[in-house]
Short mmCIF file of N, CA and C in Angstrom, two decimals:
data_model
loop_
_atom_site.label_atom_id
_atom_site.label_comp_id
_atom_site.label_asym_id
_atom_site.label_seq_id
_atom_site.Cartn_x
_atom_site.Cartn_y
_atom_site.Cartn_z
N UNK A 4 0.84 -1.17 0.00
CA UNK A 4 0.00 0.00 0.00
C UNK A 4 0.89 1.24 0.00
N UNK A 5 0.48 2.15 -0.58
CA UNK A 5 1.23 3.62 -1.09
C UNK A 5 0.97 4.19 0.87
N UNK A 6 2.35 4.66 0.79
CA UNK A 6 2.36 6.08 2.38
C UNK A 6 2.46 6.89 1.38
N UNK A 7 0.84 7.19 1.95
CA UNK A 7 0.98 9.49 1.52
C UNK A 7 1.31 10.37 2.33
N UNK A 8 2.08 11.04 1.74
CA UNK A 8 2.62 12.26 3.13
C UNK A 8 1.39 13.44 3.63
N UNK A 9 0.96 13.74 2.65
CA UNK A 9 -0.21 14.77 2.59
C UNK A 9 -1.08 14.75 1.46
N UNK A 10 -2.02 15.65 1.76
CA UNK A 10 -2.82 15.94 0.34
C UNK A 10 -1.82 17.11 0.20
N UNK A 11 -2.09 17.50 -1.25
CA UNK A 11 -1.65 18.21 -2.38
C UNK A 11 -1.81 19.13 -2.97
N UNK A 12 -3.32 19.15 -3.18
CA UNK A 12 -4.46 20.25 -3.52
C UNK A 12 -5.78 19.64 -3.52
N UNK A 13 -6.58 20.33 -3.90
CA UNK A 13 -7.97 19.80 -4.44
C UNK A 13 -8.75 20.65 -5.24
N UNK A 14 -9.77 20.31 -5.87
CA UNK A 14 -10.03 21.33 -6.76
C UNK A 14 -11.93 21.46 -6.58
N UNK A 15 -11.94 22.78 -6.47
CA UNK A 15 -13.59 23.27 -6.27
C UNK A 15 -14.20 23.69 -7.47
N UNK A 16 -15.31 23.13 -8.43
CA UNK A 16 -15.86 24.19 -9.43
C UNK A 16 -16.22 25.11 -8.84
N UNK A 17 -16.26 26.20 -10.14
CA UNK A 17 -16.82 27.43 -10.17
C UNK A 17 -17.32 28.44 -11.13
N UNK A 18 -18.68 29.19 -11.26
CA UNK A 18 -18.78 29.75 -12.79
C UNK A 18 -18.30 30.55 -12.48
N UNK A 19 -17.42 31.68 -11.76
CA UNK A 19 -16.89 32.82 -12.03
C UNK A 19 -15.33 32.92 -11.25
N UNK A 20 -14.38 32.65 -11.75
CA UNK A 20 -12.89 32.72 -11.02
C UNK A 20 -12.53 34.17 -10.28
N UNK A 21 -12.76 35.19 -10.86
CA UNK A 21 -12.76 36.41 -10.30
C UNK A 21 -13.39 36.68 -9.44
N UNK A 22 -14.73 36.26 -9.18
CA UNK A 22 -15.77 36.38 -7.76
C UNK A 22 -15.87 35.66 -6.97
N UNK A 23 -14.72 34.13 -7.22
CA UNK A 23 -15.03 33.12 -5.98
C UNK A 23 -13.55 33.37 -5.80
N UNK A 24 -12.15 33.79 -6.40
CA UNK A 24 -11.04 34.17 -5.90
C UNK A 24 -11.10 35.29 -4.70
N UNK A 25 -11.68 36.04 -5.03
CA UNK A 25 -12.16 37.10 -4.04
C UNK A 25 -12.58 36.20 -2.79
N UNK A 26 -14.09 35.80 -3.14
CA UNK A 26 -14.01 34.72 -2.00
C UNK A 26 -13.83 34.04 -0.96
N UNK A 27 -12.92 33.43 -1.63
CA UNK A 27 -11.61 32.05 -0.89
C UNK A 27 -10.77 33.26 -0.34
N UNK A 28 -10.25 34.25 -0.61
CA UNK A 28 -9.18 35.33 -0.26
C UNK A 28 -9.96 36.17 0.91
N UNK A 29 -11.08 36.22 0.14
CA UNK A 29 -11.38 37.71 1.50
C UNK A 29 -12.24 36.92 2.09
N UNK A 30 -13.08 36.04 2.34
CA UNK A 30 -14.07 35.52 2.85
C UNK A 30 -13.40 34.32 3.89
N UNK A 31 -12.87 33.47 3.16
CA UNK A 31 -12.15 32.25 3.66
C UNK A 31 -10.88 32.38 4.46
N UNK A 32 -9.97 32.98 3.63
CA UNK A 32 -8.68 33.23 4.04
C UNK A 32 -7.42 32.53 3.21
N UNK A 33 -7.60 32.17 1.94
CA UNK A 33 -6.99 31.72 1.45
C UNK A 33 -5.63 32.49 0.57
N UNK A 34 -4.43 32.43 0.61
CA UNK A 34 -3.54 33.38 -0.47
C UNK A 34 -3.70 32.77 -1.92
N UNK A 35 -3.68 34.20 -2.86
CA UNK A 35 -3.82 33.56 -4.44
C UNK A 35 -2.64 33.35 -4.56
N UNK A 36 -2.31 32.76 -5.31
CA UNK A 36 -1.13 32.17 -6.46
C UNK A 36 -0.56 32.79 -7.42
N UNK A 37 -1.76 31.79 -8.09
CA UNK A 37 -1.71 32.05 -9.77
C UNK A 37 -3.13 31.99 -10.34
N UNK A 38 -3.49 33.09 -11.54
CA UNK A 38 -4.36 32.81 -12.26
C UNK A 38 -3.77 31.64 -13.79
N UNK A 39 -4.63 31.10 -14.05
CA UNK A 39 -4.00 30.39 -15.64
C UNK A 39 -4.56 29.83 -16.37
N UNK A 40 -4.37 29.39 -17.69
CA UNK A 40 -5.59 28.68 -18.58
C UNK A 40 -6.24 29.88 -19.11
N UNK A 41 -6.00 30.95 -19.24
CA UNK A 41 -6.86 32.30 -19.48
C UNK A 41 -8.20 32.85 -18.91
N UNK A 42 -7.29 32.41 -17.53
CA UNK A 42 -8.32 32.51 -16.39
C UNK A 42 -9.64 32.15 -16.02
N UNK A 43 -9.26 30.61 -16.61
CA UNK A 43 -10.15 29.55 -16.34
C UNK A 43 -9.65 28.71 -14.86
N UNK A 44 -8.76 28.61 -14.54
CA UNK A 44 -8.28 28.60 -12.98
C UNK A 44 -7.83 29.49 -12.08
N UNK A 45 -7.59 28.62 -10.61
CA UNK A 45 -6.98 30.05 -10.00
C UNK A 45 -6.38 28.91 -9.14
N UNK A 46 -4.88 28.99 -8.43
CA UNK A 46 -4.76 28.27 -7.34
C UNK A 46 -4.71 29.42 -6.37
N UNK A 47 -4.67 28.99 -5.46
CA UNK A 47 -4.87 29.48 -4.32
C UNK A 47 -4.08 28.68 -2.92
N UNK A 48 -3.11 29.10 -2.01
CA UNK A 48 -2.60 28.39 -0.69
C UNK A 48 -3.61 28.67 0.16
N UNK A 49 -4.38 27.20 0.69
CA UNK A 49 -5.42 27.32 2.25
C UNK A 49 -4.31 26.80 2.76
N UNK A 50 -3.44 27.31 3.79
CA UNK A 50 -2.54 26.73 5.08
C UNK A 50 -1.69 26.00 4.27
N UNK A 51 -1.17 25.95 3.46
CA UNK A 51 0.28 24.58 2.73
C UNK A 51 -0.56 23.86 1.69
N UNK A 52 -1.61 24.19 1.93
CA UNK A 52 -2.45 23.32 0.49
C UNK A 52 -2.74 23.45 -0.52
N UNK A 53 -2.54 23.16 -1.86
CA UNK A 53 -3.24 24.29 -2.96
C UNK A 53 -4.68 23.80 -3.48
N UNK A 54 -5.72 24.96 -3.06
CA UNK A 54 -6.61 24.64 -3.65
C UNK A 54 -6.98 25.42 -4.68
N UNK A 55 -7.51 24.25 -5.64
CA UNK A 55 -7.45 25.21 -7.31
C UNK A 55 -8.71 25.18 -7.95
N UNK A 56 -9.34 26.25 -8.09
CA UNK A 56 -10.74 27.08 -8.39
C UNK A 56 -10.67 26.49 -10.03
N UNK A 57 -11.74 26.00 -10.42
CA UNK A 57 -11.68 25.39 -11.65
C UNK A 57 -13.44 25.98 -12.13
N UNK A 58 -13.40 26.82 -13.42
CA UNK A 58 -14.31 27.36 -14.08
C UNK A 58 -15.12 26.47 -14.50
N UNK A 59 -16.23 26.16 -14.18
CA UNK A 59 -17.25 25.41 -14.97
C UNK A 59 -18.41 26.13 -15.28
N UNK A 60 -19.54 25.79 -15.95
CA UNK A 60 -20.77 25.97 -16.36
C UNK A 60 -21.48 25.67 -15.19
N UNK A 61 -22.16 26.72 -14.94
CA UNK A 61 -23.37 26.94 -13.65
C UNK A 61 -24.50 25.91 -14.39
N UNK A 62 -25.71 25.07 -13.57
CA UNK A 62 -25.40 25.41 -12.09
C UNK A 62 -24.02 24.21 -11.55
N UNK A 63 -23.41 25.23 -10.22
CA UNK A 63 -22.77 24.11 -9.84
C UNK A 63 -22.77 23.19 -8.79
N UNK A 64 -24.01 23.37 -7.86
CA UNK A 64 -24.93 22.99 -7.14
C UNK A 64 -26.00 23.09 -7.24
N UNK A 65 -26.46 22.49 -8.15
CA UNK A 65 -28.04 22.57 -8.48
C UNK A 65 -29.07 22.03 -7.45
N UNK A 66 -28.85 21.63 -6.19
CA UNK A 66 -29.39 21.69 -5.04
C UNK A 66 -29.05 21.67 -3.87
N UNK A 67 -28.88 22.64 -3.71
CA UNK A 67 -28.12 24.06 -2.40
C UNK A 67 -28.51 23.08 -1.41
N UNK A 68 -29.84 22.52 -0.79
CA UNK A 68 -30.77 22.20 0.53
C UNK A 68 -30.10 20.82 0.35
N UNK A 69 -29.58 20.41 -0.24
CA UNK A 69 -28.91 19.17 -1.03
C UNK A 69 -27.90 18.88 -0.73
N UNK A 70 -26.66 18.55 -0.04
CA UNK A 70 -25.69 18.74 -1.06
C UNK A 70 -24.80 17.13 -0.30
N UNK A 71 -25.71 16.41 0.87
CA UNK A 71 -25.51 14.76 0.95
C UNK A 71 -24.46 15.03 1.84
N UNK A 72 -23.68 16.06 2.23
CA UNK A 72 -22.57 15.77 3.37
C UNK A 72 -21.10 16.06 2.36
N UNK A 73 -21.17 16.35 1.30
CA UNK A 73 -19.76 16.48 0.14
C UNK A 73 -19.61 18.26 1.27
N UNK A 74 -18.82 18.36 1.31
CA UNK A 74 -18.41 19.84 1.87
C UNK A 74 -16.38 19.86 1.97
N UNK A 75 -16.14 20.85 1.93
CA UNK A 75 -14.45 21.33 2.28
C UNK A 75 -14.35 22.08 3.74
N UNK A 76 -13.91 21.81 4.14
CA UNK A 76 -13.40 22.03 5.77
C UNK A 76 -11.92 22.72 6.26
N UNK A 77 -12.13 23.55 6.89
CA UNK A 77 -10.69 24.73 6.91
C UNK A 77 -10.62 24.56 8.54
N UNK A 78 -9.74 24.35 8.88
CA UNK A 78 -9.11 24.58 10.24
C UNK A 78 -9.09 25.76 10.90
N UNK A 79 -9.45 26.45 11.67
CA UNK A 79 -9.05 27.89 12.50
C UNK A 79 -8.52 27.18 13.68
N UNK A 80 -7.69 28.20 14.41
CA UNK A 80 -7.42 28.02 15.49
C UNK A 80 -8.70 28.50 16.82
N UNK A 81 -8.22 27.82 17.82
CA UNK A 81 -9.52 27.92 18.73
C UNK A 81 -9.72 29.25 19.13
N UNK A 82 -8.29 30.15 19.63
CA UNK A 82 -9.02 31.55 19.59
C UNK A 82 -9.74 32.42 18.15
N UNK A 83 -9.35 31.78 17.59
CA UNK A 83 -10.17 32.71 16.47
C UNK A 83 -11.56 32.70 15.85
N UNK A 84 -12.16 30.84 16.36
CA UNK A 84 -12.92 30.61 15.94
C UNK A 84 -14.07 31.90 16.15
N UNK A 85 -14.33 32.07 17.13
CA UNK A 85 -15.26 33.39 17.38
C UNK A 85 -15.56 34.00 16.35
N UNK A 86 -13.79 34.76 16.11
CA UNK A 86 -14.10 35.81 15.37
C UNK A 86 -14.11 35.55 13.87
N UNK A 87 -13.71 34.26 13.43
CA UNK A 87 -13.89 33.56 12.33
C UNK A 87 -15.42 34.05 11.80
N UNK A 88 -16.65 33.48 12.71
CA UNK A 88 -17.86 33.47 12.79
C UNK A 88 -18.50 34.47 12.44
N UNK A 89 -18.37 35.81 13.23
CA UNK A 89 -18.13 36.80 13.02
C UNK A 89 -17.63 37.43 11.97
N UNK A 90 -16.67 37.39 11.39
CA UNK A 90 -16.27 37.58 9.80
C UNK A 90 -16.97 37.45 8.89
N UNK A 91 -17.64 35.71 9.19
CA UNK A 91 -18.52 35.81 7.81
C UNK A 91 -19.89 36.47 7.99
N UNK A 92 -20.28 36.73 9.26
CA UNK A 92 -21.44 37.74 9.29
C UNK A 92 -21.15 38.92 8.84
N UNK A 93 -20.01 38.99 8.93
CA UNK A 93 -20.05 41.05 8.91
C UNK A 93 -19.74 41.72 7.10
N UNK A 94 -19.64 39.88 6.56
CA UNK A 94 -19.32 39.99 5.13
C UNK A 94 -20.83 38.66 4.30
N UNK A 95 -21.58 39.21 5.15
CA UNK A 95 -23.00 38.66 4.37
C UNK A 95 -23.10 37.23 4.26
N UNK A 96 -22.35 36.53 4.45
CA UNK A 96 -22.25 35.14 4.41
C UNK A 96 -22.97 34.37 5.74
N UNK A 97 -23.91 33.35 5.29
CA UNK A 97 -25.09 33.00 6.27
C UNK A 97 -24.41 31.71 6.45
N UNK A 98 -24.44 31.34 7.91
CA UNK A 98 -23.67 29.98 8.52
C UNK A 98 -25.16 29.41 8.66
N UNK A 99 -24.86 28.32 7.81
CA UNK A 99 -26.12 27.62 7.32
C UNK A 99 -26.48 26.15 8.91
N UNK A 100 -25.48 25.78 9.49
CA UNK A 100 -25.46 24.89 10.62
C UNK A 100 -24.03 25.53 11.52
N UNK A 101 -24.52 24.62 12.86
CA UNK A 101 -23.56 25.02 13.10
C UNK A 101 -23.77 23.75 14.65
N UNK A 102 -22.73 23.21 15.02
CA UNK A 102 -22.34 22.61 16.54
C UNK A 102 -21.29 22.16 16.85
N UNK A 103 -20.98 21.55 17.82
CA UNK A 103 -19.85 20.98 18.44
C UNK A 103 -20.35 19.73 18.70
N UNK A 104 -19.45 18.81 17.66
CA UNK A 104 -19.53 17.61 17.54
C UNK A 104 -18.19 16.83 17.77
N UNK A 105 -18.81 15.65 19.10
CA UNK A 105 -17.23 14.89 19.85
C UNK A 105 -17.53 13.56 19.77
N UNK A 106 -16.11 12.97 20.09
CA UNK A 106 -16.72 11.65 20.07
C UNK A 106 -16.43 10.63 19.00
N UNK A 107 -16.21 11.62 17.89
CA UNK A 107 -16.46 10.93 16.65
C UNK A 107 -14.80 11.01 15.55
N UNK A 108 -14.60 10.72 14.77
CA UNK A 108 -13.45 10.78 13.94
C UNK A 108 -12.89 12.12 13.77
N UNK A 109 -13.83 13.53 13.80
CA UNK A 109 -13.42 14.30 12.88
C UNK A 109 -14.16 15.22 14.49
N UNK A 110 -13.65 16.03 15.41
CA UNK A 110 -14.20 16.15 16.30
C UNK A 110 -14.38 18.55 16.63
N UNK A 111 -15.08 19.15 17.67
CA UNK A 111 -14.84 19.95 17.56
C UNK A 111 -16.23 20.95 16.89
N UNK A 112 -16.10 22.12 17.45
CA UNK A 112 -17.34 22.80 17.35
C UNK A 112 -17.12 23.17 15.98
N UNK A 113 -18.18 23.70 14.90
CA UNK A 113 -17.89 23.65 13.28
C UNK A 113 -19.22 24.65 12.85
N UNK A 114 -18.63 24.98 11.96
CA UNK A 114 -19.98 26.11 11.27
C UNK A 114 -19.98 25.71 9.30
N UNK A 115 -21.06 25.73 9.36
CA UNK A 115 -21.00 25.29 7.78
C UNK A 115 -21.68 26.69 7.23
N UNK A 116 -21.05 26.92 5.55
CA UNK A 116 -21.60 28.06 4.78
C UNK A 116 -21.62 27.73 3.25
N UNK A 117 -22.07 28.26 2.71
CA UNK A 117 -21.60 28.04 0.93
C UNK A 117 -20.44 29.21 0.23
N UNK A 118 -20.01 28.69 -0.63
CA UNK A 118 -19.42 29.92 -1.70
C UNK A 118 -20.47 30.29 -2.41
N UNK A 119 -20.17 31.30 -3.10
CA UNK A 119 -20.90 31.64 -4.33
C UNK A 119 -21.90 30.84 -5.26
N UNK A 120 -21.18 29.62 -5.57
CA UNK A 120 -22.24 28.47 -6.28
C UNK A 120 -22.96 27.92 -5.47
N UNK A 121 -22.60 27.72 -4.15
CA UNK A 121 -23.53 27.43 -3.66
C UNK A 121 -22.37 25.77 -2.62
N UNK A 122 -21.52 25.59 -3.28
CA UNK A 122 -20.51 24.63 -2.64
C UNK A 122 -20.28 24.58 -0.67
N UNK A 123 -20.49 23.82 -0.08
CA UNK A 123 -20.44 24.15 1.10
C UNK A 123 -19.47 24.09 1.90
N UNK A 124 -18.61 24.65 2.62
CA UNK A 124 -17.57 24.75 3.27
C UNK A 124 -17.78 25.18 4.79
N UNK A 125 -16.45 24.27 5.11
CA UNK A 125 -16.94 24.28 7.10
C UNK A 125 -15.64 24.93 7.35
N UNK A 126 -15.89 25.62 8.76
CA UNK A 126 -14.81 26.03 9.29
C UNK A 126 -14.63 25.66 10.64
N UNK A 127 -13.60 24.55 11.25
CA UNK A 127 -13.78 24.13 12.24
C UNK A 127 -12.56 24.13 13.53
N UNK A 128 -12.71 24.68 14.57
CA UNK A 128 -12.07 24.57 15.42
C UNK A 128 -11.63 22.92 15.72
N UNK A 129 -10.54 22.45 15.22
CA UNK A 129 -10.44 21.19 15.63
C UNK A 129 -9.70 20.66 16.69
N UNK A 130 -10.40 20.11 17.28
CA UNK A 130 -9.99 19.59 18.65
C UNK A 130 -9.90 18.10 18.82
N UNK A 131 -9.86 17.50 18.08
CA UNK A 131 -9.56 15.85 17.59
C UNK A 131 -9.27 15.38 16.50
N UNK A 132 -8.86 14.43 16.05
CA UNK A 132 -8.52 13.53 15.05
C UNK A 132 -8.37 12.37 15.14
N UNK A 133 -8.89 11.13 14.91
CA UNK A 133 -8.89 10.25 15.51
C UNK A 133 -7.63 9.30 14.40
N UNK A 134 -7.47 10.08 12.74
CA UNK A 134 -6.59 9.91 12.47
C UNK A 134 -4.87 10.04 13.02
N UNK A 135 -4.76 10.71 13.86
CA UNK A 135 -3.28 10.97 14.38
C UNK A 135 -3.12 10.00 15.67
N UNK A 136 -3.92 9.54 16.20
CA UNK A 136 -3.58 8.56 17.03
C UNK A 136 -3.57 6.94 16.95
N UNK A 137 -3.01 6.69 15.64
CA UNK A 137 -2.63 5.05 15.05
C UNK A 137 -1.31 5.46 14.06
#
């Protein structure tokens, strides 16, 4: 069996690279990169990771109330979570759930929101992993 050291990147659709770069940058917290492809991508560093904004044809969640548990998840640190929260209120962004969930693999109080298409992303104070202890 392959040892992976880390993930690498991952990649999010999107119909507009210029309005979800913004986004991931001012909303999320992500640094841009690079634009490329004639600005049909964008990478972007979340914390050592590259995640790379990939242009598609809307819709790209064609059911928002929908979306089965598929979501991207960003780490804050525990003092910040607060003001994490806070951020995305004060920049229009509606935290669609939100609790502190223990116990379980992936542990720690968490707030879920969408991007622009509608893609859902968590931001979670993490306080477990049940991966790091094997």
């Amino acid at each position: 069996m392959p040892a992976i050291k880390s993930v690498v990147h991952f990649s999010i659709p999107v119909s507009d690279i210029a309005k979800s770069t913004r986004f991931y940058t001012d909303i999320v917290g992500c640094r841009h990169l690079a634009t490329v492809a004639g600005g049909a991508m964008a990478f972007l560093d979340a914390a050592g990771t590259c995640l790379i904004l990939v242009e598609r044809e809307p819709p790209i969640n064609p059911r928002a109330e929908d979306h089965g548990g598929v979501h991207h998840s960003f780490a804050v640190a525990h003092d910040d979570y607060a003001a994490t929260l806070d951020h995305l209120r004060a920049n229009g962004v509606a935290i669609t759930f939100e609790e502190d969930r223990q116990g379980g693999v992936v542990n720690g109080p968490r707030a879920y929101f969408h991007d622009p298409d509608g893609t859902v992303l968590e931001f979670i104070d993490l306080t477990g992993y049940a991966g790091t202890t094997g």
